[in-house]
Coordinates of C-alpha atoms in Angstrom, one line a residue:
M1034 CA 96.9 58.5 -12.6
N1035 CA 97.9 60.6 -15.7
Q1036 CA 97.3 64.3 -15.9
M1037 CA 93.7 63.8 -17.3
N1038 CA 92.8 61.6 -14.2
H1039 CA 92.3 58.6 -16.4
P1040 CA 93.8 55.4 -15.0
T1041 CA 96.6 53.7 -16.9
D1042 CA 97.2 50.0 -16.9
D1043 CA 99.9 50.4 -14.3
D1044 CA 97.4 52.3 -12.1
L1045 CA 94.8 49.6 -12.4
L1046 CA 97.5 47.0 -11.5
A1047 CA 98.5 49.0 -8.5
L1048 CA 94.9 49.3 -7.3
L1049 CA 94.4 45.6 -7.7
L1050 CA 97.5 44.8 -5.7
A1051 CA 96.4 47.2 -3.1
D1052 CA 93.0 45.5 -2.8
E1053 CA 94.7 42.1 -2.6
A1054 CA 97.0 43.4 0.1
G1055 CA 94.0 44.7 2.0
A1056 CA 92.4 41.3 1.9
D1057 CA 95.6 39.6 3.0
H1058 CA 96.0 42.0 6.0
A1059 CA 92.4 42.1 7.1
I1060 CA 91.8 41.2 10.8
K1061 CA 90.6 37.6 10.8
A1062 CA 88.5 36.0 13.5
G1063 CA 89.8 33.1 15.5
S1064 CA 93.4 33.6 14.4
V1065 CA 94.7 33.0 17.9
Q1066 CA 93.9 30.6 20.7
D1067 CA 93.3 31.5 24.3
A1068 CA 97.0 32.6 24.8
S1069 CA 98.6 35.1 22.5
A1070 CA 101.1 38.0 22.3
L1071 CA 100.2 41.4 23.6
S1072 CA 99.6 44.4 21.3
F1073 CA 102.3 47.0 21.2
A1074 CA 100.2 49.3 23.4
Q1075 CA 99.5 46.6 26.0
Q1076 CA 103.2 45.8 26.0
R1077 CA 104.0 49.3 27.2
L1078 CA 101.5 49.2 30.1
W1079 CA 102.8 45.7 31.0
F1080 CA 106.3 47.1 31.2
L1081 CA 105.2 49.9 33.5
Q1082 CA 103.1 47.7 35.7
Q1083 CA 106.0 45.2 36.1
F1084 CA 108.3 48.0 37.2
D1085 CA 105.8 49.3 39.8
P1086 CA 103.1 46.7 40.6
H1087 CA 101.6 49.0 43.2
S1088 CA 100.8 51.8 40.7
C1089 CA 97.2 52.8 40.2
A1090 CA 98.1 55.4 37.5
Y1091 CA 96.4 53.3 34.8
N1092 CA 93.2 52.5 36.6
L1093 CA 90.0 53.5 34.9
P1094 CA 87.5 54.2 37.7
R1095 CA 83.8 55.0 37.3
A1096 CA 81.2 56.0 40.0
L1097 CA 77.5 56.0 39.3
R1098 CA 74.6 57.0 41.6
L1099 CA 71.6 54.7 40.9
S1100 CA 68.2 56.0 42.2
G1101 CA 65.2 53.6 42.1
Q1102 CA 64.4 50.0 42.9
L1103 CA 67.5 48.0 42.2
N1104 CA 68.0 44.2 42.1
A1105 CA 71.7 43.8 42.9
D1106 CA 71.8 40.2 41.6
T1107 CA 70.4 41.3 38.2
L1108 CA 73.1 44.0 38.0
E1109 CA 75.8 41.4 38.8
Q1110 CA 74.5 39.1 36.1
A1111 CA 74.4 41.9 33.6
L1112 CA 78.1 42.8 34.3
N1113 CA 79.1 39.2 33.8
A1114 CA 77.2 39.1 30.5
V1115 CA 79.3 42.0 29.3
I1116 CA 82.4 40.1 30.4
D1117 CA 81.2 37.0 28.5
K1118 CA 80.8 39.0 25.3
H1119 CA 84.3 40.7 25.4
D1120 CA 87.1 38.2 26.0
I1121 CA 89.5 41.0 26.8
L1122 CA 87.7 41.6 30.1
R1123 CA 88.4 38.1 31.3
T1124 CA 92.0 38.1 30.1
R1125 CA 95.0 37.8 32.4
F1126 CA 98.6 38.7 31.6
I1127 CA 101.3 36.3 32.4
E1128 CA 105.0 35.8 31.5
V1129 CA 106.0 32.7 29.6
D1130 CA 109.7 32.1 28.7
N1131 CA 110.4 35.8 29.5
L1132 CA 107.7 36.9 27.1
A1133 CA 104.4 38.6 28.1
Q1134 CA 101.3 36.8 26.9
Q1135 CA 97.6 37.5 27.3
Q1136 CA 95.4 34.5 28.2
V1137 CA 91.6 34.3 28.2
D1138 CA 90.3 32.8 31.5
R1139 CA 86.9 31.3 30.5
Q1140 CA 86.0 30.8 34.2
A1141 CA 86.6 34.4 35.3
R1142 CA 83.6 36.0 36.9
L1143 CA 82.9 39.3 38.6
S1144 CA 81.6 39.2 42.2
L1145 CA 79.9 42.4 43.0
V1146 CA 81.1 43.5 46.5
R1147 CA 78.2 44.9 48.5
H1148 CA 78.1 47.2 51.5
D1149 CA 74.9 48.4 53.2
L1150 CA 75.5 51.9 54.6
S1151 CA 71.8 52.9 54.8
A1152 CA 71.7 52.7 58.6
L1153 CA 74.3 55.5 58.9
S1154 CA 73.4 59.2 59.3
S1155 CA 73.6 61.3 56.2
R1156 CA 77.0 62.7 56.9
A1157 CA 78.4 59.4 58.1
C1158 CA 77.1 57.7 55.0
D1159 CA 78.7 60.3 52.7
D1160 CA 82.0 59.9 54.5
A1161 CA 81.8 56.1 54.2
V1162 CA 81.1 56.4 50.4
R1163 CA 84.1 58.7 50.0
L1164 CA 86.4 56.3 52.0
H1165 CA 85.2 53.3 49.9
H1166 CA 85.7 55.3 46.7
E1167 CA 89.2 56.4 47.7
A1168 CA 90.2 52.9 48.7
D1169 CA 89.0 51.6 45.3
L1170 CA 90.9 54.3 43.5
M1171 CA 94.2 53.4 45.2
Q1172 CA 93.9 49.6 44.9
P1173 CA 96.2 48.3 42.1
F1174 CA 95.3 45.5 39.8
D1175 CA 97.2 42.2 39.7
L1176 CA 97.5 41.7 35.9
S1177 CA 97.8 38.0 36.3
V1178 CA 94.3 37.6 37.8
A1179 CA 91.2 37.9 35.6
P1180 CA 88.9 39.6 35.3
L1181 CA 90.6 43.0 35.3
I1182 CA 87.3 44.7 36.1
R1183 CA 85.8 45.0 39.6
G1184 CA 82.6 46.4 41.0
T1185 CA 81.5 47.6 44.4
L1186 CA 77.8 48.4 45.2
L1187 CA 77.1 50.7 48.2
R1188 CA 73.5 50.8 49.5
T1189 CA 73.0 54.3 50.8
G1190 CA 69.2 54.2 51.2
P1191 CA 66.1 52.1 50.4
L1192 CA 66.1 53.4 46.8
E1193 CA 69.7 54.8 46.6
H1194 CA 72.9 53.0 45.6
V1195 CA 76.4 54.1 44.4
L1196 CA 78.1 51.7 42.0
L1197 CA 81.9 51.8 41.8
L1198 CA 83.4 50.3 38.7
N1199 CA 87.1 50.0 38.0
M1200 CA 89.2 48.5 35.1
H1201 CA 92.8 48.5 34.2
H1202 CA 93.7 50.5 31.1
I1203 CA 95.4 47.4 29.6
V1204 CA 91.9 46.0 28.8
S1205 CA 90.0 49.2 27.9
D1206 CA 90.1 52.8 26.8
A1207 CA 87.8 55.8 26.5
W1208 CA 86.2 54.6 23.2
S1209 CA 85.4 51.3 24.9
N1210 CA 83.4 53.0 27.7
A1211 CA 80.5 53.8 25.4
I1212 CA 80.4 50.2 24.2
L1213 CA 80.5 48.8 27.7
L1214 CA 77.7 51.1 28.9
Q1215 CA 75.5 50.2 26.0
D1216 CA 76.1 46.4 26.6
L1217 CA 75.4 46.8 30.3
A1218 CA 72.1 48.6 29.7
H1219 CA 71.0 45.9 27.2
A1220 CA 72.0 43.0 29.5
F1221 CA 70.3 44.7 32.5
A1222 CA 67.1 45.2 30.6
Q1223 CA 67.1 41.5 29.6
G1224 CA 67.6 40.5 33.3
C1225 CA 64.8 42.8 34.5
S1226 CA 62.4 41.3 31.9
G1227 CA 63.2 37.8 33.0
V1228 CA 65.1 37.0 29.8
P1229 CA 68.4 35.2 30.4
S1230 CA 71.2 37.7 29.9
G1231 CA 73.0 37.0 26.6
L1232 CA 74.8 39.4 24.3
Q1233 CA 75.9 38.7 20.8
R1234 CA 79.6 38.3 20.6
P1235 CA 81.6 40.4 18.1
A1236 CA 83.0 38.9 14.9
I1237 CA 86.5 39.3 16.2
Q1238 CA 88.1 39.8 19.6
Y1239 CA 90.9 42.0 20.8
A1240 CA 93.4 39.2 20.7
D1241 CA 92.7 38.9 16.9
Y1242 CA 93.6 42.6 16.5
A1243 CA 96.8 42.1 18.6
H1244 CA 97.8 39.2 16.3
W1245 CA 97.1 41.2 13.2
Q1246 CA 99.2 44.1 14.5
R1247 CA 102.1 41.8 15.3
Q1248 CA 102.1 39.5 12.3
H1249 CA 100.3 41.1 9.4
Y1250 CA 100.5 44.9 9.7
P1251 CA 104.3 45.0 9.5
L1252 CA 104.1 43.3 6.0
S1253 CA 101.8 46.0 4.6
A1254 CA 102.7 49.0 2.4
A1255 CA 100.9 51.2 5.0
H1256 CA 103.5 50.1 7.5
E1257 CA 106.4 51.0 5.3
Q1258 CA 104.9 54.4 4.4
A1259 CA 104.2 55.2 8.1
A1260 CA 107.7 54.3 9.2
S1261 CA 109.1 56.7 6.6
H1262 CA 106.8 59.5 7.7
W1263 CA 107.6 59.2 11.5
K1264 CA 111.3 58.8 10.9
Q1265 CA 111.4 62.0 8.7
L1266 CA 109.3 64.0 11.2
L1267 CA 111.4 63.0 14.2
D1268 CA 114.8 63.0 12.5
G1269 CA 117.6 64.6 14.5
E1270 CA 117.9 65.4 18.2
L1271 CA 114.6 65.5 20.1
P1272 CA 115.0 68.1 22.8
S1273 CA 113.4 67.5 26.1
L1274 CA 110.8 70.0 27.2
D1275 CA 112.4 72.0 30.0
L1276 CA 109.3 73.1 32.0
P1277 CA 110.0 75.6 34.8
F1278 CA 109.0 73.6 38.0
D1279 CA 108.1 75.2 41.3
K1280 CA 109.7 72.3 43.2
P1281 CA 112.8 70.3 42.3
R1282 CA 112.4 66.8 40.9
T1283 CA 113.8 64.0 43.0
P1284 CA 114.5 60.4 42.2
D1285 CA 111.6 57.9 42.8
Q1286 CA 109.3 60.7 44.1
A1287 CA 105.5 60.1 44.0
H1288 CA 103.5 62.2 41.6
P1289 CA 100.0 62.9 43.0
V1290 CA 97.9 64.6 40.5
G1291 CA 96.3 68.0 40.7
N1292 CA 93.6 69.4 38.3
H1293 CA 92.7 72.9 37.4
V1294 CA 89.5 73.2 35.3
L1295 CA 89.0 76.2 33.1
S1296 CA 85.6 76.7 31.4
L1297 CA 86.0 79.0 28.4
P1298 CA 83.5 81.8 28.1
V1299 CA 80.7 81.1 25.7
S1300 CA 81.7 84.2 23.6
L1301 CA 85.2 82.7 23.1
G1302 CA 83.7 79.4 22.1
N1303 CA 81.4 81.1 19.6
A1304 CA 84.4 83.1 18.2
L1305 CA 86.3 79.9 17.9
Q1306 CA 83.6 78.3 15.8
R1307 CA 83.4 81.3 13.5
F1308 CA 87.1 81.5 13.1
C1309 CA 87.4 77.8 12.2
Q1310 CA 84.7 78.1 9.6
Q1311 CA 86.5 81.1 8.0
Q1312 CA 89.9 79.5 8.1
G1313 CA 88.9 75.9 7.2
L1314 CA 90.3 74.6 10.5
T1315 CA 89.0 72.4 13.3
P1316 CA 88.8 73.6 16.9
F1317 CA 91.3 70.8 17.7
I1318 CA 94.0 72.5 15.6
V1319 CA 93.5 76.0 17.2
L1320 CA 93.4 74.7 20.8
L1321 CA 96.5 72.5 20.2
G1322 CA 98.2 75.5 18.6
A1323 CA 97.6 77.7 21.6
W1324 CA 99.0 74.9 23.8
Q1325 CA 102.2 74.6 21.8
L1326 CA 102.6 78.4 21.9
L1327 CA 102.2 78.4 25.6
L1328 CA 104.8 75.7 26.1
G1329 CA 107.2 77.6 23.9
R1330 CA 106.7 80.8 25.9
Y1331 CA 107.2 79.1 29.2
T1332 CA 110.3 77.1 28.2
G1333 CA 111.9 79.5 25.7
Q1334 CA 112.2 76.5 23.3
H1335 CA 111.3 76.6 19.6
D1336 CA 111.6 72.9 18.9
F1337 CA 109.8 70.3 21.1
T1338 CA 107.2 67.5 20.9
V1339 CA 103.7 67.1 22.4
G1340 CA 101.9 63.8 22.7
V1341 CA 98.3 63.6 21.3
P1342 CA 96.2 60.4 21.9
N1343 CA 94.5 58.9 18.9
A1344 CA 91.8 56.2 19.0
T1345 CA 93.6 54.1 16.4
R1346 CA 90.5 52.3 15.1
S1347 CA 90.9 52.8 11.4
Q1348 CA 89.7 49.2 10.6
G1349 CA 86.0 48.8 10.6
E1350 CA 86.2 45.5 12.5
T1351 CA 87.6 47.4 15.6
Q1352 CA 84.8 49.9 15.9
A1353 CA 82.6 47.8 18.2
L1354 CA 85.5 46.1 20.2
V1355 CA 86.4 46.7 23.8
G1356 CA 90.2 46.9 24.3
F1357 CA 93.2 49.1 24.6
F1358 CA 93.5 50.6 21.1
V1359 CA 94.4 54.2 21.9
S1360 CA 97.9 55.3 21.1
S1361 CA 99.7 58.6 21.6
Q1362 CA 101.0 60.3 18.5
V1363 CA 103.9 62.7 18.4
Y1364 CA 103.3 66.3 17.2
R1365 CA 106.5 68.2 16.7
A1366 CA 106.4 71.9 17.3
R1367 CA 108.8 74.1 15.4
L1368 CA 108.0 77.7 16.5
D1369 CA 109.2 80.7 14.6
G1370 CA 108.4 84.0 16.2
A1371 CA 108.4 85.7 12.8
Q1372 CA 105.8 83.3 11.3
P1373 CA 102.3 84.6 10.9
A1374 CA 99.9 82.9 13.3
Q1375 CA 97.6 81.9 10.4
Q1376 CA 100.4 80.2 8.6
F1377 CA 101.4 78.4 11.8
L1378 CA 97.9 77.0 12.2
Q1379 CA 97.7 75.8 8.6
R1380 CA 101.0 73.9 8.9
L1381 CA 99.7 72.4 12.1
R1382 CA 96.7 71.2 10.2
E1383 CA 98.9 69.6 7.6
Q1384 CA 100.9 67.8 10.3
S1385 CA 97.6 66.6 11.9
L1386 CA 96.3 65.1 8.6
A1387 CA 99.6 63.3 8.1
A1388 CA 99.5 61.9 11.7
L1389 CA 95.9 60.6 11.1
E1390 CA 97.0 59.0 7.9
H1391 CA 99.7 57.1 9.7
A1392 CA 97.9 56.5 13.0
D1393 CA 98.2 52.7 12.9
Y1394 CA 102.0 52.8 13.4
P1395 CA 102.5 52.0 17.1
L1396 CA 104.4 54.3 19.3
E1397 CA 106.6 51.4 20.4
L1398 CA 107.8 50.9 16.9
I1399 CA 108.8 54.6 16.7
L1400 CA 110.9 54.1 19.9
E1401 CA 112.6 51.1 18.3
D1402 CA 113.2 52.9 14.9
L1403 CA 114.8 55.9 16.7
Q1404 CA 116.6 53.6 19.1
L1405 CA 115.3 55.6 22.1
Q1406 CA 115.8 54.2 25.6
R1407 CA 112.5 53.4 27.4
S1408 CA 112.2 54.8 30.8
T1409 CA 109.7 54.6 33.7
Q1410 CA 110.5 58.2 34.7
A1411 CA 109.7 60.0 31.5
N1412 CA 108.4 59.3 28.0
P1413 CA 111.4 59.5 25.7
L1414 CA 109.3 61.1 22.9
F1415 CA 107.3 63.7 24.8
Q1416 CA 106.9 65.1 28.3
T1417 CA 103.5 66.7 28.0
L1418 CA 100.1 65.6 26.6
F1419 CA 97.2 67.3 24.8
N1420 CA 94.1 65.2 24.9
W1421 CA 91.0 66.1 22.8
R1422 CA 87.6 64.5 23.3
V1423 CA 84.1 65.3 22.5
A1424 CA 82.3 66.1 25.7
S1425 CA 81.3 62.9 27.4
Q1426 CA 77.8 61.7 26.7
D1427 CA 78.1 58.7 29.0
A1428 CA 75.1 59.6 31.2
A1429 CA 72.9 59.9 28.1
Q1430 CA 74.2 56.5 26.8
L1431 CA 73.3 54.5 30.0
H1432 CA 69.7 53.7 30.6
L1433 CA 69.1 51.1 33.3
D1434 CA 65.5 50.0 33.5
G1435 CA 63.6 51.7 36.4
L1436 CA 66.7 53.6 37.5
T1437 CA 67.9 57.2 37.3
V1438 CA 71.7 57.2 36.6
E1439 CA 74.0 60.0 37.7
F1440 CA 77.7 59.9 36.9
L1441 CA 79.8 61.1 39.8
G1442 CA 83.1 63.0 39.3
V1443 CA 86.2 60.8 39.6
E1444 CA 89.7 62.2 39.7
Q1445 CA 92.9 60.2 39.0
Q1446 CA 95.2 59.9 42.0
Q1447 CA 98.5 59.8 40.1
A1448 CA 99.9 62.0 37.3
K1449 CA 100.9 60.3 34.2
F1450 CA 102.8 63.3 32.9
D1451 CA 104.4 66.4 34.6
L1452 CA 101.8 68.5 32.8
S1453 CA 98.9 67.8 30.4
L1454 CA 95.8 69.5 29.0
E1455 CA 92.6 67.7 28.3
V1456 CA 89.8 69.5 26.4
D1457 CA 86.2 68.4 26.6
Y1458 CA 84.6 70.0 23.6
S1459 CA 80.9 70.6 22.7
Q1460 CA 79.0 73.2 20.8
Q1461 CA 77.7 74.6 24.0
Q1462 CA 80.8 74.5 26.3
I1463 CA 84.5 74.0 26.2
D1464 CA 86.1 72.7 29.4
A1465 CA 89.9 72.6 29.7
T1466 CA 91.4 70.5 32.5
F1467 CA 95.1 71.1 33.3
S1468 CA 96.5 68.1 35.1
Y1469 CA 99.8 68.4 36.8
S1470 CA 102.1 66.7 39.3
T1471 CA 101.7 68.4 42.7
A1472 CA 105.2 67.3 43.5
L1473 CA 106.5 69.7 40.9
F1474 CA 103.9 72.5 40.5
L1475 CA 102.0 74.8 42.8
P1476 CA 98.2 75.3 42.2
Q1477 CA 98.6 79.0 41.7
T1478 CA 101.2 78.5 39.0
I1479 CA 98.9 76.2 37.0
A1480 CA 96.0 78.7 37.4
R1481 CA 98.2 81.5 35.9
L1482 CA 99.3 79.1 33.1
A1483 CA 95.7 78.3 32.3
G1484 CA 94.9 82.0 32.0
H1485 CA 97.9 82.5 29.7
W1486 CA 96.7 79.7 27.5
Q1487 CA 93.3 81.3 27.2
H1488 CA 94.9 84.6 26.3
L1489 CA 97.0 83.1 23.6
L1490 CA 93.9 81.3 22.2
Q1491 CA 92.1 84.6 22.1
G1492 CA 95.0 86.2 20.2
L1493 CA 95.1 83.4 17.6
I1494 CA 91.4 84.0 16.9
D1495 CA 91.3 87.8 17.0
T1496 CA 94.7 88.6 15.4
P1497 CA 95.8 85.7 13.1
H1498 CA 97.7 88.1 11.0
L1499 CA 100.2 88.8 13.8
R1500 CA 103.5 87.0 14.0
L1501 CA 103.7 84.4 16.7
G1502 CA 106.1 86.5 18.7
E1503 CA 103.7 89.3 18.7
L1504 CA 100.7 87.4 20.2
P1505 CA 100.1 88.6 23.8
M1506 CA 100.1 86.1 26.6
L1507 CA 99.6 88.4 29.6
D1508 CA 96.4 90.2 30.3
S1509 CA 96.3 94.0 31.0
G1510 CA 96.5 93.4 34.7
E1511 CA 99.7 91.4 34.5
Q1512 CA 101.2 93.8 32.1
Q1513 CA 100.5 96.7 34.6
L1514 CA 101.9 94.6 37.4
M1515 CA 105.2 93.8 35.6
L1516 CA 105.8 97.2 34.0
D1517 CA 104.7 99.5 36.8
T1518 CA 104.0 97.9 40.1
W1519 CA 107.1 95.7 40.3
N1520 CA 109.3 98.5 38.9
T1521 CA 108.3 101.0 41.7
T1522 CA 111.6 100.5 43.4
A1523 CA 113.0 104.0 43.8
E1524 CA 114.8 104.5 47.1
D1525 CA 117.2 107.1 48.4
F1526 CA 120.4 105.4 49.6
G1527 CA 122.3 108.6 50.2
A1528 CA 124.7 110.6 48.1
H1529 CA 127.8 108.5 48.7
A1530 CA 126.2 105.0 48.3
N1531 CA 127.5 102.8 45.5
L1532 CA 126.0 99.5 44.1
Q1533 CA 128.5 97.1 45.7
N1534 CA 127.9 98.5 49.2
V1535 CA 124.2 98.3 48.8
V1536 CA 124.4 94.7 47.7
R1537 CA 126.8 93.8 50.4
G1538 CA 124.5 95.5 52.9
A1539 CA 121.6 93.4 51.7
G1540 CA 123.7 90.3 52.2
T1541 CA 124.4 91.3 55.8
Y1542 CA 120.7 92.1 56.5
H1543 CA 119.6 88.7 55.0
P1544 CA 122.6 86.4 55.8
A1545 CA 120.7 83.1 55.3
G1546 CA 119.5 84.1 51.8
H1547 CA 116.7 82.4 49.9
R1548 CA 117.3 79.6 47.5
R1549 CA 115.8 80.3 44.1
S1550 CA 116.7 77.0 42.6
P1551 CA 119.4 74.3 43.2
G1552 CA 122.8 75.9 42.9
H1553 CA 121.6 79.5 42.9
R1554 CA 121.0 82.1 45.5
H1555 CA 120.0 85.7 45.5
T1556 CA 122.6 88.3 44.4
H1557 CA 123.7 89.2 48.0
L1558 CA 125.1 85.7 48.6
P1559 CA 127.9 85.7 46.0
A1560 CA 128.6 89.4 46.8
A1561 CA 129.0 88.6 50.4
Q1562 CA 131.6 86.0 49.7
P1563 CA 135.3 87.2 50.1
A1564 CA 136.0 87.7 46.5
G1565 CA 139.1 89.8 46.9
Q1566 CA 140.2 90.8 43.5
P1567 CA 139.7 88.4 40.6
P1568 CA 142.9 87.9 38.6
G1569 CA 143.6 91.0 36.5
A1570 CA 140.9 93.1 38.2
H1571 CA 141.5 96.2 40.2
P1572 CA 139.1 98.7 41.8
D1573 CA 139.2 101.0 38.8
G1574 CA 139.2 98.3 36.2
T1575 CA 136.4 96.5 34.3
G1576 CA 135.8 92.8 34.0
R1577 CA 134.6 91.3 30.7
G1578 CA 132.8 88.0 30.8
C1579 CA 130.9 85.8 28.4
R1580 CA 128.6 83.8 30.6
G1581 CA 125.3 81.9 30.3
R1582 CA 122.4 83.6 32.0
R1583 CA 122.9 83.4 35.7
R1584 CA 120.5 84.5 38.4
H1585 CA 123.2 86.1 40.5
C1586 CA 124.1 88.6 37.8
V1587 CA 123.0 92.2 38.1
R1588 CA 121.8 93.5 34.8
A1589 CA 121.1 97.0 33.4
Q1590 CA 119.0 96.2 30.4
P1591 CA 119.0 99.0 27.7
G1592 CA 116.2 99.9 25.4
D1593 CA 116.4 99.5 21.6
G1594 CA 119.2 101.6 20.1
D1595 CA 121.2 101.8 23.3
R1596 CA 124.0 99.4 22.1
P1597 CA 127.0 101.0 20.6
A1598 CA 127.8 100.2 16.9
G1599 CA 131.4 99.3 16.2
G1600 CA 133.8 101.4 18.2
T1601 CA 131.4 104.3 18.8
Q1602 CA 130.5 105.3 22.3
G1603 CA 127.2 104.4 23.8
R1604 CA 125.5 102.8 26.8
W1605 CA 126.4 99.2 27.6
R1606 CA 124.6 96.2 29.0
V1607 CA 126.1 96.4 32.5
R1608 CA 126.1 93.1 34.3
A1609 CA 128.1 92.2 37.4
T1610 CA 128.5 89.1 39.4
G1611 CA 128.7 89.2 43.2
P1612 CA 132.5 88.8 43.3
Q1613 CA 132.9 91.6 40.7
L1614 CA 130.8 93.9 42.7
S1615 CA 132.8 93.1 45.8
A1616 CA 136.0 93.9 43.9
G1617 CA 134.5 97.1 42.6
S1618 CA 134.7 95.9 39.1
P1619 CA 131.7 96.5 36.7
G1620 CA 131.2 93.7 34.2
L1621 CA 130.6 94.1 30.5
H1622 CA 129.1 90.8 29.4
D1623 CA 128.7 89.4 25.9
R1624 CA 125.9 86.9 25.3
A1625 CA 127.1 83.3 25.8
Q1626 CA 125.0 82.0 23.0
R1627 CA 126.7 84.3 20.4
H1628 CA 129.4 83.0 18.2
R1629 CA 132.8 84.5 18.7
A1630 CA 132.8 85.9 15.2
T1631 CA 129.8 88.0 16.0
A1632 CA 130.9 89.1 19.5
D1633 CA 130.1 92.7 20.3
P1634 CA 132.7 94.8 18.6
G1635 CA 132.2 97.6 21.1
L1636 CA 133.9 95.6 23.8
G1637 CA 137.2 96.6 22.3
T1638 CA 136.7 100.2 23.3
A1639 CA 135.9 99.3 26.9
R1640 CA 139.4 98.0 27.5
P1641 CA 138.4 95.5 30.3
A1642 CA 141.1 94.7 32.8
I1643 CA 140.0 91.0 32.9
A1644 CA 138.0 88.7 30.8
R1645 CA 136.0 86.0 32.5
D1646 CA 134.5 83.2 30.6
T1647 CA 132.6 80.0 31.3
A1648 CA 133.9 76.6 30.1
G1649 CA 133.4 76.1 26.4
H1650 CA 133.4 79.8 25.5
A1651 CA 137.0 80.7 26.0
A1652 CA 138.3 79.4 22.8
G1653 CA 138.8 82.1 20.2
S1654 CA 138.3 85.0 22.6
P1655 CA 140.0 88.1 21.4

């Protein structure tokens, strides 16, 4: 377009070519037979399931309590009518010539497993329901056997049943749930009225979408533009998120999931609504921004990535399809403590709009473009997830004739990520679920983390003019605890006590020590080791070192203005390792992260007897 917004001939030609390209790359029905290639998202789950066939991490379980007169045969027929409508539900996944393929099994049927528990006492019945439910949750799917959906009906009373439904993620996603429930209700109503169950099949099937994604999308201009966008966003080294675990990670360890649910106060939800209206933002942006800030505070990192699932249904033909469309997009956080919070949120909004524009670009292609090695242990692009969804309306969407439907809570058994946050949003309530690996985190740690996230969220809303580094994360009670309670450590050791003897005495009193983390012990352990005198040290001398932050260092942290300027006298940051204390040698440490050209000039006046350094920092030392 020219500056007057009138189209030129070239503009009209470009629009015409774009329309033709859209027609060429539209998803066409019947483009594949019963066997075809997997979509990129399916390929990822296929890889994970082949590595661990016994995994149930990608099961999608549902539990429903049905109250009223139920004909189990009619329910089974309705479930099979849904399977007949959506080919993906009767698809199996096989390997042909070392390539994974999806193959529709036209004969696949669901047999509703039935158990009558009504003769049991109330408590025994509840226990039996729980055991059946847990067994279903932990039962993996064999991807080579269709259908990849199963159902169990538990009769708990004359007019009471519990229906357990389970699918593998490779054939469905959250968006698909609403479609499946609507179809089930329609087919069940037909069965109850005596009409043979039959649902109108969609114009295209999921396999047609997979074929389009593999064969046609890569030829489009949208593909080229998206590739350029993601390459630019993720250019350079992608640092791993170094979360502080409570427990060490071990190879091949199981990762049972724990969940901590935080319901935000109604007042905070209302304030969020007003803030978004004033700033032209969506709640998604503000809540995600608080999550990024929290991760930055916990890790001390300023550059990292977060995964955000996207429905990936930009084509109109996919809106009514059941299948695995969802794909995680990469949001790159670049935090600057001096940046105003308001500006931070606006830039996050811009990044989100760009991500939505290029949402069709599969995550697997990003991995290939960046030549990142796939791993079953960790996602090479991000280690934590932020999932946003409008509060579930499933119960309202399912109406089974003559029955009252109640959805029962279902928790996943395995953690997909070390740590993730899922927000269920509605105008009335905001529920945040923090899911974590119990093999790595303690429940109390996640409870504190959730509170810190809420506090940062409150700060973004109340004080968007503050810099990111000024936003408070701790509440008043925690601040009081850290500044006052934990610092009430005054004790009289006698007039002739010195620091090294106190530390040595503590080591004698606690000879076993307490391991803080692999490779580190409390201060008294290094001090208790026979250090003798390090080379160049003597009882009246000082040792200078440039070391990374070590837990076995003793620090005297000064306030602002306490550091000397140039060669002038002043108070020093005094740090000492255990061996230095044993040798009677105080340590004057420069920061390991600082460049030698900017090393503290005041060190020259201290005249240290020795200079200790870690590998990689000795070069160029004065």
